Structures are given as C-alpha cells and as structure tokens.
mmCIF file of C-alpha atoms and ligand atoms in Angstrom:
data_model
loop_
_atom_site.group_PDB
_atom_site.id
_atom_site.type_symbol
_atom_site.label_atom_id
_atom_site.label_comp_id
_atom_site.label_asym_id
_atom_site.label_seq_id
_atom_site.Cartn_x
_atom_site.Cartn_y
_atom_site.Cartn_z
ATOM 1 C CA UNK D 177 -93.892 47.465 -30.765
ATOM 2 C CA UNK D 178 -95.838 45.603 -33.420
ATOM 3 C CA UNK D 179 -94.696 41.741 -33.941
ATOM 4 C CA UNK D 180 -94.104 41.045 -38.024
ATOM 5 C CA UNK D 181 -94.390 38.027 -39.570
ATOM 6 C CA UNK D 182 -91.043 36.100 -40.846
ATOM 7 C CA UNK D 183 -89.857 36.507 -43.795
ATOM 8 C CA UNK D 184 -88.356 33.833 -46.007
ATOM 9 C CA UNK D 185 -86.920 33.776 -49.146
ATOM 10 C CA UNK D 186 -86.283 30.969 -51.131
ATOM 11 C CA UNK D 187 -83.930 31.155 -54.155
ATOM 12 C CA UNK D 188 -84.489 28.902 -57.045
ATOM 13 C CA UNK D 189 -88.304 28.070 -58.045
ATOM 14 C CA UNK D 190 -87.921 24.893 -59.345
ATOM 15 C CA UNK D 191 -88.886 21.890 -57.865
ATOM 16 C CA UNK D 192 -87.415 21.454 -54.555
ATOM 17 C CA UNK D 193 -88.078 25.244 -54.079
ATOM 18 C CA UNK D 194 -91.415 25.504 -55.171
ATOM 19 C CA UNK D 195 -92.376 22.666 -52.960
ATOM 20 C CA UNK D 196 -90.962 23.835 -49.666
ATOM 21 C CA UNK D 197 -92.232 27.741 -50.525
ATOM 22 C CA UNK D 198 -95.660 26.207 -50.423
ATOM 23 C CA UNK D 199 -94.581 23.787 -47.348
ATOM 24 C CA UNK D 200 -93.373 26.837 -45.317
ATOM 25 C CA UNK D 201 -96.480 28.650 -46.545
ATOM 26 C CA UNK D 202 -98.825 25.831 -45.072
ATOM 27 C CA UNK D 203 -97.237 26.033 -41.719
ATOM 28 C CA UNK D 204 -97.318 29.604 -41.132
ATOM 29 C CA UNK D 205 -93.766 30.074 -40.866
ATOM 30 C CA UNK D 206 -93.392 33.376 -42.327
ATOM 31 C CA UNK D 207 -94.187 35.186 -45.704
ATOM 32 C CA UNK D 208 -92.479 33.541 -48.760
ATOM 33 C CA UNK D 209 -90.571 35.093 -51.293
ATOM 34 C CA UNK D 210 -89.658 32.992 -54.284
ATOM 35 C CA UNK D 211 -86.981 34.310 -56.413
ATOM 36 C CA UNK D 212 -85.738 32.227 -59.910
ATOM 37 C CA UNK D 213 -83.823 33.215 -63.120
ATOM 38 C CA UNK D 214 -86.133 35.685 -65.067
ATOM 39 C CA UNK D 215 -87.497 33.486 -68.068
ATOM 40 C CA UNK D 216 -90.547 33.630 -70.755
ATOM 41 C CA UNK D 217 -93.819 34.852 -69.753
ATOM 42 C CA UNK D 218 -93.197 34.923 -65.445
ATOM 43 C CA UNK D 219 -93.584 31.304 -64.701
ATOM 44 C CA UNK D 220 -91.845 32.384 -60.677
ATOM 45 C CA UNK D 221 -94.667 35.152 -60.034
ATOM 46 C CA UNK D 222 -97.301 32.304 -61.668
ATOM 47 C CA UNK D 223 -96.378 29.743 -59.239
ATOM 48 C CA UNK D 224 -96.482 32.159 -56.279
ATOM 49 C CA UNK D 225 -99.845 33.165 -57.164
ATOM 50 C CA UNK D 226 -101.218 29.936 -58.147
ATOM 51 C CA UNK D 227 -99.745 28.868 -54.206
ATOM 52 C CA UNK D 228 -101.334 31.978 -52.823
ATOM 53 C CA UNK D 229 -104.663 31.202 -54.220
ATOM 54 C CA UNK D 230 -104.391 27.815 -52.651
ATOM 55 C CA UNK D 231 -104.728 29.542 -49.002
ATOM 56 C CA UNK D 232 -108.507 30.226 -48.951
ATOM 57 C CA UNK D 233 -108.845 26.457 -49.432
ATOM 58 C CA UNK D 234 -106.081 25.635 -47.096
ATOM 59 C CA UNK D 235 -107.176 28.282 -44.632
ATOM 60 C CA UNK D 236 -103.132 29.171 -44.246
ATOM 61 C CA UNK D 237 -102.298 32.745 -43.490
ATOM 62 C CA UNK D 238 -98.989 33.657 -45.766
ATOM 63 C CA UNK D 239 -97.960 36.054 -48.344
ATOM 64 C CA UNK D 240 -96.686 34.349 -51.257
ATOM 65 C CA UNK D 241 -94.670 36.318 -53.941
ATOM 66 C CA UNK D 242 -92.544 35.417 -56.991
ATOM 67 C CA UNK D 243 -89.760 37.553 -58.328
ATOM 68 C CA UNK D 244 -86.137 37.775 -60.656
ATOM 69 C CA UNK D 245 -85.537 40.551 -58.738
ATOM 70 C CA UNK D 246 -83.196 40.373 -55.314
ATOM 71 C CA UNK D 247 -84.159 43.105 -54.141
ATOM 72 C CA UNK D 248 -87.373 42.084 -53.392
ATOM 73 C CA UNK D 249 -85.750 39.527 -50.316
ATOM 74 C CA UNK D 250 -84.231 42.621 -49.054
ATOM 75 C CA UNK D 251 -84.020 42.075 -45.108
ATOM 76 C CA UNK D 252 -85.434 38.308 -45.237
ATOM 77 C CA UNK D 253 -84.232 36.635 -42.060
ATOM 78 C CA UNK D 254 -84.125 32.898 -43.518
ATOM 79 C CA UNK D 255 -83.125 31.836 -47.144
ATOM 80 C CA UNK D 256 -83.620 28.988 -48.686
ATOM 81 C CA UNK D 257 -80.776 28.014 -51.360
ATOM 82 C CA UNK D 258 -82.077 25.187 -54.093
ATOM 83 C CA UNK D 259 -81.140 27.197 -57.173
ATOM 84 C CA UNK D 260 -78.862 25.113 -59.884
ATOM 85 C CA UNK D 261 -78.771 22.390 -61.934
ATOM 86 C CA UNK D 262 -80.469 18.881 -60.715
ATOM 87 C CA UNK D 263 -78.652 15.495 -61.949
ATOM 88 C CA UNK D 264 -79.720 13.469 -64.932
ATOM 89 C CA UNK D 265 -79.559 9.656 -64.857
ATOM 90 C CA UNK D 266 -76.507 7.987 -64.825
ATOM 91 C CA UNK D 267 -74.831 11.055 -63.287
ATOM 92 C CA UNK D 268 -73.664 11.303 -59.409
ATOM 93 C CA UNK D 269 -74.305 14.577 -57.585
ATOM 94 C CA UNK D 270 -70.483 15.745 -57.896
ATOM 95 C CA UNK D 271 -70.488 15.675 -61.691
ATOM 96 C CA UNK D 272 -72.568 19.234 -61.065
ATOM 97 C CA UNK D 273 -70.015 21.099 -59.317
ATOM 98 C CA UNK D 274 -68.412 23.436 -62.021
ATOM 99 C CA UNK D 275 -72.392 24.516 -63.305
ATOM 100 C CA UNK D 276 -73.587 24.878 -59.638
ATOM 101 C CA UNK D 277 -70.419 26.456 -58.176
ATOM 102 C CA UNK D 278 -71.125 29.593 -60.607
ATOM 103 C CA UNK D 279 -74.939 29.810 -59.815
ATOM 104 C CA UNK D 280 -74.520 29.664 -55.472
ATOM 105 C CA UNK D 281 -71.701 32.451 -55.836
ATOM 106 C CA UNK D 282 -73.745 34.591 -57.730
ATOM 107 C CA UNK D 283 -76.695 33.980 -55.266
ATOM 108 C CA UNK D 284 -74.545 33.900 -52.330
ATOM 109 C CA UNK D 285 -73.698 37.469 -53.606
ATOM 110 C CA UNK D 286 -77.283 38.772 -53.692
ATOM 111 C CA UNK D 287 -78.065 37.280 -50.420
ATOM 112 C CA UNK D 288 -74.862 38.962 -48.761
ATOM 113 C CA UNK D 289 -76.120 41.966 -50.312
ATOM 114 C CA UNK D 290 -79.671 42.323 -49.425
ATOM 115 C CA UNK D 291 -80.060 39.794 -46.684
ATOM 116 C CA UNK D 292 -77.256 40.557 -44.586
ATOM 117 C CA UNK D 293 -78.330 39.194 -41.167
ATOM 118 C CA UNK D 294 -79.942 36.388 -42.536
ATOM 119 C CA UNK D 295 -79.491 32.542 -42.004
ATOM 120 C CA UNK D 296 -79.306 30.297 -44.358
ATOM 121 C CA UNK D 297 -79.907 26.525 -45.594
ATOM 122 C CA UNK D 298 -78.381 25.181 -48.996
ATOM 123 C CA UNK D 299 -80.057 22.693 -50.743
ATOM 124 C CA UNK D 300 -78.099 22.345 -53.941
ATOM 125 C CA UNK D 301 -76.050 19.434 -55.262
ATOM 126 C CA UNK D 302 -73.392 18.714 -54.239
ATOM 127 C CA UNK D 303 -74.519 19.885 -51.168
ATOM 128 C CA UNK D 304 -71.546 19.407 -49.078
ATOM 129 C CA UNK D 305 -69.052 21.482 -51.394
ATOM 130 C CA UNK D 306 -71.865 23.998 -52.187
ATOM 131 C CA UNK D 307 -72.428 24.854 -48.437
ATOM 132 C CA UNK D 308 -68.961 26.127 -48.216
ATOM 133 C CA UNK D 309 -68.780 28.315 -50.961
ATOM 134 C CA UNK D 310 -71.781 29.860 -49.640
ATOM 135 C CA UNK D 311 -70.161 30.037 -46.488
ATOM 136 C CA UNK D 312 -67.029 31.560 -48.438
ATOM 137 C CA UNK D 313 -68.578 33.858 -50.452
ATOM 138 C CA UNK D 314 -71.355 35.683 -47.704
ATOM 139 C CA UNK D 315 -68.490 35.607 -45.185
ATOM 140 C CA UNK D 316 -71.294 35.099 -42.634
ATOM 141 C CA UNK D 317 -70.478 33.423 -39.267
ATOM 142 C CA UNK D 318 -70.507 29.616 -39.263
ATOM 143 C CA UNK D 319 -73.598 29.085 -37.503
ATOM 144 C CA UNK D 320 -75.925 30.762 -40.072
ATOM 145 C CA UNK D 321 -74.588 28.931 -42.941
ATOM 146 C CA UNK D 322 -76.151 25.535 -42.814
ATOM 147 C CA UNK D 323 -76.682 22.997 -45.554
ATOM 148 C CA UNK D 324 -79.294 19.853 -45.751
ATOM 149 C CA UNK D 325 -78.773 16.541 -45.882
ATOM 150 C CA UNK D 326 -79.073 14.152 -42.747
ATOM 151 C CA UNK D 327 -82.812 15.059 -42.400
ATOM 152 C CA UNK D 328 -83.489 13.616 -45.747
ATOM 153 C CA UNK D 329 -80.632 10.572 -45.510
ATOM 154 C CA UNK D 330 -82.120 9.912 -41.947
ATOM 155 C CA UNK D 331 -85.695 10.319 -43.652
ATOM 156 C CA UNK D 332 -85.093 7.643 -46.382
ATOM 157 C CA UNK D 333 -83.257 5.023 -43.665
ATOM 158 C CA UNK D 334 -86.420 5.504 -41.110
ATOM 159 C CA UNK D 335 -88.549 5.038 -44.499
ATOM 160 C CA UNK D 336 -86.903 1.627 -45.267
ATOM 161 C CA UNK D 337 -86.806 0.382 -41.776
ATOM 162 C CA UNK D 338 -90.730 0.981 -40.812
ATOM 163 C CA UNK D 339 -91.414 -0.800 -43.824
ATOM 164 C CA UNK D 340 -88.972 -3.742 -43.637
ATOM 165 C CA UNK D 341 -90.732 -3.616 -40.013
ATOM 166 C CA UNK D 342 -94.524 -2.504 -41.218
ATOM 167 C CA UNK D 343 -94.009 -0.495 -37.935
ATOM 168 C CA UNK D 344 -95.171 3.036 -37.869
ATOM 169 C CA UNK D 345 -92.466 5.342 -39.172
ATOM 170 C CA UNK D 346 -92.790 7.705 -36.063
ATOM 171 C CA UNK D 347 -91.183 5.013 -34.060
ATOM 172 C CA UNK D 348 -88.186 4.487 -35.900
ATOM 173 C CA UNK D 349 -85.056 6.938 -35.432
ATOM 174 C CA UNK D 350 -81.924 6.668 -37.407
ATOM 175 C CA UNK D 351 -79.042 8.009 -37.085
ATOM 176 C CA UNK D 352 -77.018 9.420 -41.059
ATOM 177 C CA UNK D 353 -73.406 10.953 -40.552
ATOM 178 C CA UNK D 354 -71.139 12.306 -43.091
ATOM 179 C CA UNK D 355 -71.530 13.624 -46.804
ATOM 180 C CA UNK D 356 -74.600 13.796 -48.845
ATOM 181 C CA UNK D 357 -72.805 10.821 -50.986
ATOM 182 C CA UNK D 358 -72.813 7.420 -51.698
ATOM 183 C CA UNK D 359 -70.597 6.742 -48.868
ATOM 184 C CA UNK D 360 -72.332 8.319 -46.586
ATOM 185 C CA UNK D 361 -72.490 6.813 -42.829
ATOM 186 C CA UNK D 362 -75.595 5.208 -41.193
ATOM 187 C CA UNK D 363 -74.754 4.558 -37.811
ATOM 188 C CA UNK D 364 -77.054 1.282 -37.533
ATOM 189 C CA UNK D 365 -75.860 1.324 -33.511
ATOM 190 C CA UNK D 366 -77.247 4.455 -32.474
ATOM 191 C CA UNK D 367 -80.461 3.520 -34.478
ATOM 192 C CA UNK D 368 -83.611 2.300 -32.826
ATOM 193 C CA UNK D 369 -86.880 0.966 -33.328
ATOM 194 C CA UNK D 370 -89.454 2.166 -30.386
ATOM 195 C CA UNK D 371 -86.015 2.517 -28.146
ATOM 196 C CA UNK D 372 -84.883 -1.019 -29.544
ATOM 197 C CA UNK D 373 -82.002 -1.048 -30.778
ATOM 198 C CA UNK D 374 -82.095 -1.990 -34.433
ATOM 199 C CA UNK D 375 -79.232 -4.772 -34.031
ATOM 200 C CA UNK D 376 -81.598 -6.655 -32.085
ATOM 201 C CA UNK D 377 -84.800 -6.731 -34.353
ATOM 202 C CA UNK D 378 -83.210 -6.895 -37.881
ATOM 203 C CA UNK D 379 -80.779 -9.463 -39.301
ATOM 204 C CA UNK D 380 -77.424 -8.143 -40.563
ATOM 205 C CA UNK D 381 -78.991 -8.800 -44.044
ATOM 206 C CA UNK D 382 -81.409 -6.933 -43.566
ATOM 207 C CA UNK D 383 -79.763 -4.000 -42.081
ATOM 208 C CA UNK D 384 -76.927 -4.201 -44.662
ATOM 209 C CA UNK D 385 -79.917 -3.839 -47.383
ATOM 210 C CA UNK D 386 -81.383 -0.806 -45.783
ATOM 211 C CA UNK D 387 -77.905 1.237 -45.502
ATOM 212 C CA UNK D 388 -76.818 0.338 -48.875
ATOM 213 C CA UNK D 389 -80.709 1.596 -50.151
ATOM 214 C CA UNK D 390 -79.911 4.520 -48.007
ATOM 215 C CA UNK D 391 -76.682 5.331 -49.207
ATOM 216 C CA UNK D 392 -78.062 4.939 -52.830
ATOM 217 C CA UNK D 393 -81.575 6.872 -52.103
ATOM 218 C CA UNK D 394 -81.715 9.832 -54.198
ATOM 219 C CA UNK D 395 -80.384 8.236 -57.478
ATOM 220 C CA UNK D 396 -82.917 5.487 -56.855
ATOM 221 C CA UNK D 397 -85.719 8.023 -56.950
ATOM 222 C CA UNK D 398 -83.179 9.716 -60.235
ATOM 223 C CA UNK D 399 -83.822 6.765 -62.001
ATOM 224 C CA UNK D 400 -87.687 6.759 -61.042
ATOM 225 C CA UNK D 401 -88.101 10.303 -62.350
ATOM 226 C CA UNK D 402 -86.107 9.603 -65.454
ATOM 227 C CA UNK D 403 -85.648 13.605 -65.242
ATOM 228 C CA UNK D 404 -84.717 15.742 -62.635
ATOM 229 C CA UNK D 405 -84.658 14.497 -58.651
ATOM 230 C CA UNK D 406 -86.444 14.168 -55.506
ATOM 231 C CA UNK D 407 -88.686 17.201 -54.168
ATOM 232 C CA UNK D 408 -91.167 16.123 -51.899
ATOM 233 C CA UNK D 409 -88.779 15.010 -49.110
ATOM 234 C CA UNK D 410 -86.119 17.183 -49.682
ATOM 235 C CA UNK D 411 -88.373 20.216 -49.393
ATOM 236 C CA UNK D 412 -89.912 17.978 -45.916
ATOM 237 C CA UNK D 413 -86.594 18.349 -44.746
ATOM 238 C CA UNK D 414 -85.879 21.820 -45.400
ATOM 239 C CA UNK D 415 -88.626 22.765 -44.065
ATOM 240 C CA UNK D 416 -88.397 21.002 -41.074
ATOM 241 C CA UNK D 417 -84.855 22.704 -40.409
ATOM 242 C CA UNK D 418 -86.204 26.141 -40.984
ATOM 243 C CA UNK D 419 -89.211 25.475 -38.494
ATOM 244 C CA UNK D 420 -86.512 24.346 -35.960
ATOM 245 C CA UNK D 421 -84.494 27.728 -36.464
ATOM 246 C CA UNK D 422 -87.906 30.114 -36.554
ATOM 247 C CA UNK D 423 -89.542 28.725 -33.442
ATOM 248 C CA UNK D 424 -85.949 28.582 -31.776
ATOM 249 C CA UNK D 425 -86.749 24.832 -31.210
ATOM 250 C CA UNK D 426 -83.281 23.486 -29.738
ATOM 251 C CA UNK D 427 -84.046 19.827 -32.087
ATOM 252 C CA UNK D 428 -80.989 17.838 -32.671
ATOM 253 C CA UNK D 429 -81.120 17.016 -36.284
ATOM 254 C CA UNK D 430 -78.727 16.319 -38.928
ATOM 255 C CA UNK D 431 -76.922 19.682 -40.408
ATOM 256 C CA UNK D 432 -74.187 19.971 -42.406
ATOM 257 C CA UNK D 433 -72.009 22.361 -40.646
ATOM 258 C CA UNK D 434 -68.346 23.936 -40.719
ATOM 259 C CA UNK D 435 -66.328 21.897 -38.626
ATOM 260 C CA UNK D 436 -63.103 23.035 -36.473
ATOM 261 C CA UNK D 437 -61.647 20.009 -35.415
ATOM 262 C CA UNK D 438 -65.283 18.126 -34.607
ATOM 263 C CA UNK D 439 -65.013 14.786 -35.128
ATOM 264 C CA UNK D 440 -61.400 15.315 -36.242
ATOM 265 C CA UNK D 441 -61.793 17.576 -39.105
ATOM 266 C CA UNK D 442 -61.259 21.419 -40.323
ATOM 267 C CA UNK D 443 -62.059 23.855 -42.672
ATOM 268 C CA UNK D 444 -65.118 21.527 -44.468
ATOM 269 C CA UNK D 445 -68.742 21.245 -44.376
ATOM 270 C CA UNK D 446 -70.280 17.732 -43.615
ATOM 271 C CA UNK D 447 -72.991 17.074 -42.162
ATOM 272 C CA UNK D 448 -73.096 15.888 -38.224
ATOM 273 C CA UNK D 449 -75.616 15.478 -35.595
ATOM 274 C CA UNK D 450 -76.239 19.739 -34.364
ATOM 275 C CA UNK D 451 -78.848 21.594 -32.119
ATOM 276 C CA UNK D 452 -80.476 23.554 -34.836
ATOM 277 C CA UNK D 453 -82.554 26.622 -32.754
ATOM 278 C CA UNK D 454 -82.649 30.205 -33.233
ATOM 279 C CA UNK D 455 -79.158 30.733 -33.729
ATOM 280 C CA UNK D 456 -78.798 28.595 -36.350
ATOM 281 C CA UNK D 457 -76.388 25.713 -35.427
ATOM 282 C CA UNK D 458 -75.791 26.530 -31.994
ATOM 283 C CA UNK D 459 -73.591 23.388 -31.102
ATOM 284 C CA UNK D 460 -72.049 20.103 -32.860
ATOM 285 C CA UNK D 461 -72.708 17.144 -30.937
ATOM 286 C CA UNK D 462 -69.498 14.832 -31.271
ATOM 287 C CA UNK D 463 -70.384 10.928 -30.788
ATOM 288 C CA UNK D 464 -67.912 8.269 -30.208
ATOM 289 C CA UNK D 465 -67.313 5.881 -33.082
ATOM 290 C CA UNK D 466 -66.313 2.692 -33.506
ATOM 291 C CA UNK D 467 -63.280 2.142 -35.857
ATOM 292 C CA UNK D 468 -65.030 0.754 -38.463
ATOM 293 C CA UNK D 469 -67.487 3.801 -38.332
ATOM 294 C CA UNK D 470 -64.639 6.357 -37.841
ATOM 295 C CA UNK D 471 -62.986 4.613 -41.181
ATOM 296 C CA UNK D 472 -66.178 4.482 -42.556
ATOM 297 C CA UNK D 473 -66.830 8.592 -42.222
ATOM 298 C CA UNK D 474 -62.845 9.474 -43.441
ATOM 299 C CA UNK D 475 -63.701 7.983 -46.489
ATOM 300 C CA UNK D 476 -66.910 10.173 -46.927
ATOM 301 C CA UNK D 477 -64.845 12.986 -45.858
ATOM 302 C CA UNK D 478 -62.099 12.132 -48.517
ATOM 303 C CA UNK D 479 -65.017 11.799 -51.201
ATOM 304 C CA UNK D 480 -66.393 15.816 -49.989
ATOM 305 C CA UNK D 481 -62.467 16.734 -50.147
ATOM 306 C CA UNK D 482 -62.122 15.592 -53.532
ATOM 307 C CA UNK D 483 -64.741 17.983 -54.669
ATOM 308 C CA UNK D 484 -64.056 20.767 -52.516
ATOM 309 C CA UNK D 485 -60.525 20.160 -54.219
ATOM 310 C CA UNK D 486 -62.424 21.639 -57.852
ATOM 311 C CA UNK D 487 -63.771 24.398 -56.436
ATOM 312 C CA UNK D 488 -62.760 27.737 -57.819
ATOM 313 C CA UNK D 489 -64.512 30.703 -55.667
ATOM 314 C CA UNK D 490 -64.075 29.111 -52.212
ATOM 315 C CA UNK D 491 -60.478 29.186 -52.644
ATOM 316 C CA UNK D 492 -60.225 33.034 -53.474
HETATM 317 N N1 NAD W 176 -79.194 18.411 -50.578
HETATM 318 C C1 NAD W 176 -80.200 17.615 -50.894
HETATM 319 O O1 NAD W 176 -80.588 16.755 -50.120
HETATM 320 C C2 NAD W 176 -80.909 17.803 -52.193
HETATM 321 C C3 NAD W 176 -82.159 17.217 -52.412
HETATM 322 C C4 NAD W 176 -82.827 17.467 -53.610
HETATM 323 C C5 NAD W 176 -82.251 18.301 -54.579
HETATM 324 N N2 NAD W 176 -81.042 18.826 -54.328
HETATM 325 C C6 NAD W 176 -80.416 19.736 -55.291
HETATM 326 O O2 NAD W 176 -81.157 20.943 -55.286
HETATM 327 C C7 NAD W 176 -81.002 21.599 -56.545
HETATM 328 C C8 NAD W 176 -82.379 21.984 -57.092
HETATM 329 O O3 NAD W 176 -83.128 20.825 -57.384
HETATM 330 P P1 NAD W 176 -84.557 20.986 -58.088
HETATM 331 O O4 NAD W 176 -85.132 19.639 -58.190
HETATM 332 O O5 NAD W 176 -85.338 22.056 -57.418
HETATM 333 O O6 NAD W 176 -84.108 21.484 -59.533
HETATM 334 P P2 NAD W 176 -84.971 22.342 -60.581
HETATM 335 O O7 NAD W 176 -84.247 22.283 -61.873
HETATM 336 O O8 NAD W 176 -86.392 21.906 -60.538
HETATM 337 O O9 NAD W 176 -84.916 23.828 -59.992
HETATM 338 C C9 NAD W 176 -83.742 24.565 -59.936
HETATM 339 C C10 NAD W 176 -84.112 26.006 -60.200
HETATM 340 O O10 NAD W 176 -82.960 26.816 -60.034
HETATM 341 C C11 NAD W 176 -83.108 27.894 -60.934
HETATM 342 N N3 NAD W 176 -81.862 28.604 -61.145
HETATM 343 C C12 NAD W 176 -80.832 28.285 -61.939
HETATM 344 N N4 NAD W 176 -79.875 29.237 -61.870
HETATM 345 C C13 NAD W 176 -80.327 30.185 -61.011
HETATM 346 C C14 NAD W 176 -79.794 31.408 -60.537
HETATM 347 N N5 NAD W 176 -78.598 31.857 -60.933
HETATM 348 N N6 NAD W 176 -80.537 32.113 -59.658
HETATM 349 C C15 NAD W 176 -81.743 31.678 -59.245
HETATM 350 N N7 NAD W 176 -82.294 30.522 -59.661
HETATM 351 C C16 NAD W 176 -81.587 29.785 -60.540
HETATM 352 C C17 NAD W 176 -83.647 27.234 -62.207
HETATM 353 O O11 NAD W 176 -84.207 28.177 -63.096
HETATM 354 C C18 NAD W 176 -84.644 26.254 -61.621
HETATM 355 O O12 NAD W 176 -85.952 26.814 -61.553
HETATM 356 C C19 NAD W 176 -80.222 20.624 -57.423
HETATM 357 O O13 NAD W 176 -78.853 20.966 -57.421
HETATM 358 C C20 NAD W 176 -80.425 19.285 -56.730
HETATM 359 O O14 NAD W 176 -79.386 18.374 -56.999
HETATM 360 C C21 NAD W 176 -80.363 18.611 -53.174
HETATM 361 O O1 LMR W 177 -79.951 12.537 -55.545
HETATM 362 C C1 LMR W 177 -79.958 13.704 -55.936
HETATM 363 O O2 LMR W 177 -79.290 14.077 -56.906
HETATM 364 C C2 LMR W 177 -80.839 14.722 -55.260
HETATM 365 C C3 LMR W 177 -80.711 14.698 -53.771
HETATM 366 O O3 LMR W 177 -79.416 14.898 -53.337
HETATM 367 C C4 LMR W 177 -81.307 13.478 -53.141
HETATM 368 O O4 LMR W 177 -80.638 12.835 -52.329
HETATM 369 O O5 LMR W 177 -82.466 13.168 -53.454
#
C-alpha cells in the first residue's frame, strides 16, 4: 500500500481562505484545493499558482490548485468553510446571516456531494449559527462538523495579556467559552500566566480591560481595516485546528461543537473547550462554573439562539 498525501479543500478564496490555503501549504499538511465563485479572468487558479510558485523559495512540498469547480475536491478528507460575505464597519457579525445562510447551504451541498467522508471546520460569520446549518444540511455526524472560534478569541486574550505583561505570549493560556459574539465568556479563573493564575498578577482593572478588548476583538481590527476583517489569525487558528485533526493530535482547544445537554444545552453549536484529534471532536470537556460565569455564558447562548431563531434551511 502506497501512503497519499492529505487532501484539503478550502472553500472560499478570499482572505481568510487564501491565507490558511497557503498556511496549510507551508506546513505540509496535505495538498490544497482552493475553490471560490467563478469570476473575471481566474483570480482562484491565479492565487493558487502564485502560492505554488512560492514553494521553491519556501522549500514546502504541497500541491496547490484553484478551481469554481466542486468536483475538483472530490474525496478531500478536510474542508475548510470561509466562503460568504465579511462585515463592514459599523455592522456586528449577525447582521450577515440571511446573505451567508444561502452561500454555506449551497456549499454544504457540494461538500455532501463530493466530499462525503470528510470533516469539516466553518469559518464564516456568524460562525455559531453557520456551523449548524452546515451541520443540518451535510447531515454528517456531529463530530466532523466543527466551527472556529475559541482558538482565535483565546488568541486575541493571550495577545492582550503578554503585552499588558511584556511576558512572552507562549506563557500565557486563556481560557474563551461561548459564542463567537460580543458576549462571549473569558473565564479569567482558569487563565494563567506561566501556571499563575491571572487573578494574582493583574488588577481587576486590568483584567476587566483585557476581556472587554477580547470580547470586542474582531470589530476592533473591522474598524482598522476600514474594509473587510481579520485574516491572519483567523486563518492561524484554522489551521491550527486542522493540524490537530490530521496528525490525530488529541489537543484540547476551543471548538464550537453540537451540544446534547453539555454544559446544559441542546440542539446548538457554541463553542466549548473539546479534544480535537483524528476524529474530529472526539469529546466535550464540561468545566464547573461559577454563577456569575454560568449567567454570563446563558446570555451568549441566548444571543446564538436569537440568530439561529432567523435561520431558514436549518429548520427544514
Ligand atoms: N469565525 C471566525 O473567527 C472568523 C474570522 C474571520 C472571518 N470570519 C468570516 O469568514 C468569512 C470570510 O471572510 P474573508 O475575510 O475571507 O472574506 P472575503 O470576502 O475576503 O472572502 C470570502 C470569499 O467567499 C467567496 N464566496 C462567496 N460566495 C461563495 C460561494 N457560494 N461559494 C464559494 N465561495 C464563495 C467570495 O467570492 C470571497 O472570495 C466571513 O463571513 C467572515 O465574517 C470568521
Ligand atoms: O469580527 C469579524 O467580523 C471577523 C471575525 O469573526 C473576527 O473575530 O475577527
């Protein structure tokens, strides 16, 4: 038997996509197939092949290809969902649910269709919502439908607190619960500093600053860009999920997941502390919380439940 390289696909060539095709490209994780809406000239197979011809300089072994056409991710055993509409200014992620709600059924379709054993991670706003109607729609099994958030949420906290500390960021671990939203939960006690626990080496100012910064990350970086929204680290994250999955690496990270009762909620995806390995999400690891913290994550869960409540196709 001959081993084969991975194959990836990731669906929507825009920013976050192109970004994490080359990321996954640079780490060897499998060959990359980048698949976007067919538009003037081929700006998808351009990209592709500009990445490709970065590899003799990088010294990275991956085939890099760019395509409208879903056939072409036929068999892929990870897909990468970041197709649909990014927010403007002024605009909060929900406000793209209708637009986006269309675009992941129709891709959810193709990757039923051609990519049936696949697993996959959804990127697209607003994540949460857009999770489960990819989960609805492929009517694959829970633990291959995954979306991202709490890798990038936990990113941004550990990004504030090294700095607030001028400590290096690979001591700092944080600890994001609940919806990719501006309520979303930072659990400040299970969050440490070189094993310190951040309660003792921060002032409740301080701390208070850095959730609320959290919480309010990715339209800070909106109003930066002035168009379209964060790529870099959101493709980092991705990317670091999909290497956890490939290499069956057991890592507890942040995943938004379907829950059965976890946490003491059904029938939604939010995103909880999982054991991402080669079966996808292969557990949900429930943490006590505090009252304030369990208040704290309803109300995140009430904000995800108020969009889930607009959804069209998930309902069908
Ligand atoms: N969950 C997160 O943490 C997180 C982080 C960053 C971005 N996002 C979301 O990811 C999405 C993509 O962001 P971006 O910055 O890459 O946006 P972008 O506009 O740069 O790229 C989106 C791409 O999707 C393509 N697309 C649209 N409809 C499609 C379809 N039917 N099939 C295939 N491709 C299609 C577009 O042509 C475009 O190239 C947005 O919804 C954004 O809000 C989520
Ligand atoms: O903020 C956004 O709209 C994009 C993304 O969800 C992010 O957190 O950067």
């Amino acid at each position: 038997m001959a081993f084969t390289r991975r194959k990836i696909a990731v669906i929507g060539a825009g920013f976050t996509g192109a970004t994490a095709a080359l990321m996954l490209a640079q780490k060897e994780l499998g060959d990359v197939v980048l698949v976007d809406i067919p538009s003037q000239g081929n700006p998808t197979k351009g990209k592709a092949l500009d990445m490709l011809e970065a590899s003799p300089v990088q010294g990275f072994n991956a085939k890099i290809t760019g395509t409208s056409n879903y056939e072409d991710i036929q068999d892929a055993d990870l897909v990468l969902i970041t197709a649909g509409l990014p927010r403007k200014p002024g605009m909060s992620r929900d406000d793209l649910v209708a637009t986006n709600e269309k675009i992941i059924k129709e891709v959810s379709e193709n990757v039923k269709k051609y990519a049936p054993n696949c697993y996959i991670i959804v990127l697209s706003n607003p994540v949460d919502a857009m999770t489960y109607v990819c989960y609805k729609t492929t009517g694959f099994p829970k633990n291959r439908v995954i979306g991202q958030s709490g890798v990038l949420d936990t990113a941004r906290f550990n990004t504030f607190v090294a700095q607030e500390l001028n400590v290096s960021i690979e001591d700092i671990s944080g600890f994001v619960l609940g919806g990719h939203g501006d309520d979303m939960v930072p659990l400040v006690r299970y969050s440490y500093a070189g094993g310190i626990p951040l309660e003792k080496i921060l002032s409740p100012e301080k701390i208070k600053a850095i959730v609320e910064r959290t919480r309010k990350g990715g339209g800070e970086i909106v109003e930066l860009l002035g168009q379209g929204s964060a790529y870099y680290a959101p493709a980092a994250s991705m990317v670091q999920m999909a290497e956890a999955i490939l290499k069956d690496k057991k890592r507890i990270l942040p995943a938004i997941a379907y829950l059965e009762g976890e946490y003491g909620y059904s029938d939604i995806y939010l995103g909880v502390p999982t054991i991402l390995g080669g079966n996808g999400i292969e557990s949900i690891i429930e943490i006590p919380l505090e009252d304030e913290e369990k208040t704290a994550l309803d109300q995140s869960v009430q904000s995800v439940q108020n969009v889930m409540a607009i959804l069209v196709s998930a309902k069908a």
